[in-house]
Amino acid sequence: MATQTKEKPARKEGMYEVVMEQFAHAADIMNLDPGVRKILSKTNTEIEVNFPVRLDNGKIEVFTGYRVQHNNALGPYKGGLRYHDTVDLDAARALAIWMTWKTALAGLPFGGAKGGIHINPKNYSKSELERITRRFTYALGDNIGPDLDIPAPDVNTNAQIMAWIADTFSSTKSPSTRFVNLHVVTGKPVGAGGLAGRDRATGFGVVSNIKFWAKHKGFNLKGAKFIVQGFGNVGYWTAHFLIKEGAKLIAVQDVSATLHDEKGIDAEALLKYSMDNGRSLKGYKGAKEYDPAAFWGLDCEIVVPAALGNQITEQNAGAIKAKLVAEGANGPTDIHGEAILKKNGVDIIPDILCNSGGVIGSYYEWLQNKRAEIWKIDQVLEMIHDKLETSFEKVVAEAKAHKVDWRMGAYIAALRRLEDTYMDRGIFP
Ligand code: GLU
């Protein structure tokens, strides 16, 4: 007799619940000092601004932007700004907290922050986006600054947007201080004080980490099949560098389409198509459209989520056949999805390690601006690779010492650094 199977409703926590659960778990394992645990459980500052902008049609619209500053024990707040309709206070909070762990793990002199605007940028013209960005920067005022809080690109923001922020911030200050304010943001275009290589730093770093993993496991990347979710900055550059290692991109998914080709997708042709097509993959003729629901279950060795949070869940984690999930995105795997991956023996390079090449690149841009130097791209990429190798080794060592997975290893390394700082410095007064 056929029994009717009732589908279990998906348990879906927000990113904030996910990061807090990861934190609580790590704090328990490492026996984190209770005072430090209390401090890190809260964000230092949460800013919400509403600001008006005149649109091209002459009408006024009011936008809402956020900047959450989680912790600055190690240095100025650091983290991206995203323009997306999932941006709210909770999302900014979660992403700010992940930034604190990320910068701590990378050994940078930075804290953690995140923000953005609740907006779908595809609905606005370039000149509207410029006015929105400039007015948002003006609204944030002196809550950001080169030694206080340094934004950077994130989902749907880019070098152009960073240039507008730097220009607006500097233009509202005395002309004599213009160039000491250049590093109020990182990820600027090279001509506007940006760092050669910052554009590709995150994807480059994802691939550095995949290479460390492959070496650690004795895995050959040549001919290995991989899939990428998201074809923005991180997705594209990851594909670019992984193909250079001899791996084969067999599927790409974005909000508009899922593309599949066992023979391999040409990342450069796909990028060109997407740029000409408003950054959408829909309609690309070089690969076949595929069932979006079957994407994660594709036969491959490496899965790279490089889009939004909470994508790998209990609904789809069981379908993943790959050996490795390399988290290019922030928070792509939720707690239940992770439990399934672990049970199935799938390795995870956790976000705070895997995508930290971006903020490491930002650190070098900040330094380059502070010192009024100009560095070459090869030099920059080598420095990023070296720093990531140190982080990777630290994570593996902590994981081994505590008999935990790499995410917990990464958390323990990050939290230990924060704990040491508080222990040395004490609390004012
Ligand atoms: N948005 C990137 C991240 O999530 C980069 C942050 C930065 O460079 O400050 O890590």
Coordinates of N, CA and C and ligand atoms in Angstrom, one line a residue, residues 78-82 99 102 114 150-155 186 198 202 330 355-356 358-363, ligand 1:
K78 N 36.3 46.3 10.0 CA 36.6 46.0 8.6 C 35.5 45.1 8.1
G79 N 35.0 45.4 6.8 CA 34.1 44.4 6.2 C 33.3 45.1 5.1
G80 N 32.7 44.3 4.3 CA 32.0 44.8 3.1 C 30.7 45.5 3.3
L81 N 30.2 46.1 2.2 CA 28.9 46.6 2.1 C 28.2 45.9 1.0
R82 N 27.0 45.3 1.2 CA 26.3 44.6 0.1 C 25.0 45.4 -0.2
M99 N 33.1 38.6 10.1 CA 34.3 39.4 9.8 C 35.3 39.5 10.9
K102 N 37.1 36.3 10.9 CA 37.9 36.2 9.7 C 39.2 37.0 9.8
K114 N 30.0 45.0 9.0 CA 29.4 44.7 7.7 C 28.2 45.6 7.6
I150 N 36.4 50.5 7.9 CA 36.8 50.6 6.5 C 36.0 49.6 5.7
P151 N 34.9 50.1 5.0 CA 34.1 49.2 4.2 C 34.9 48.7 2.9
A152 N 34.3 47.8 2.2 CA 34.9 47.2 1.0 C 33.7 46.6 0.2
P153 N 34.0 46.1 -1.0 CA 33.0 45.4 -1.8 C 32.5 44.1 -1.2
D154 N 31.2 43.8 -1.5 CA 30.6 42.5 -1.1 C 29.6 42.2 -2.2
V155 N 28.5 41.5 -1.9 CA 27.6 41.1 -2.9 C 27.0 42.4 -3.6
T186 N 38.4 50.0 0.9 CA 39.3 49.2 0.1 C 38.5 48.6 -1.0
R198 N 43.4 43.3 -6.0 CA 42.3 43.2 -5.0 C 41.1 42.7 -5.7
T202 N 39.7 37.5 -3.6 CA 38.9 36.5 -2.9 C 38.9 35.1 -3.6
N330 N 29.9 33.8 2.4 CA 29.8 33.9 3.8 C 28.6 33.1 4.3
N355 N 37.3 32.3 2.2 CA 37.2 33.5 1.4 C 38.0 34.7 2.0
S356 N 38.9 34.4 2.9 CA 39.6 35.5 3.6 C 40.7 36.1 2.7
G358 N 40.1 37.9 0.3 CA 39.6 39.2 0.0 C 40.0 40.3 1.0
V359 N 39.7 40.0 2.3 CA 40.1 41.0 3.3 C 41.6 41.1 3.5
I360 N 42.3 40.0 3.2 CA 43.8 40.1 3.3 C 44.2 41.1 2.2
G361 N 43.6 40.9 1.0 CA 44.0 41.9 -0.1 C 43.6 43.3 0.3
S362 N 42.5 43.5 1.0 CA 42.1 44.8 1.5 C 43.1 45.4 2.5
Y363 N 43.6 44.5 3.3 CA 44.7 44.9 4.3 C 45.9 45.5 3.5
Ligands
GLU1 N1 33.3 41.5 1.6 C1 34.5 40.7 1.8 C2 34.3 39.7 2.9 O1 33.2 39.3 3.2 C3 35.7 41.6 1.9 C4 35.7 42.4 3.2 C5 36.9 43.4 3.2 O2 37.7 43.4 2.3 O3 36.9 44.3 4.1 O4 35.3 39.2 3.4

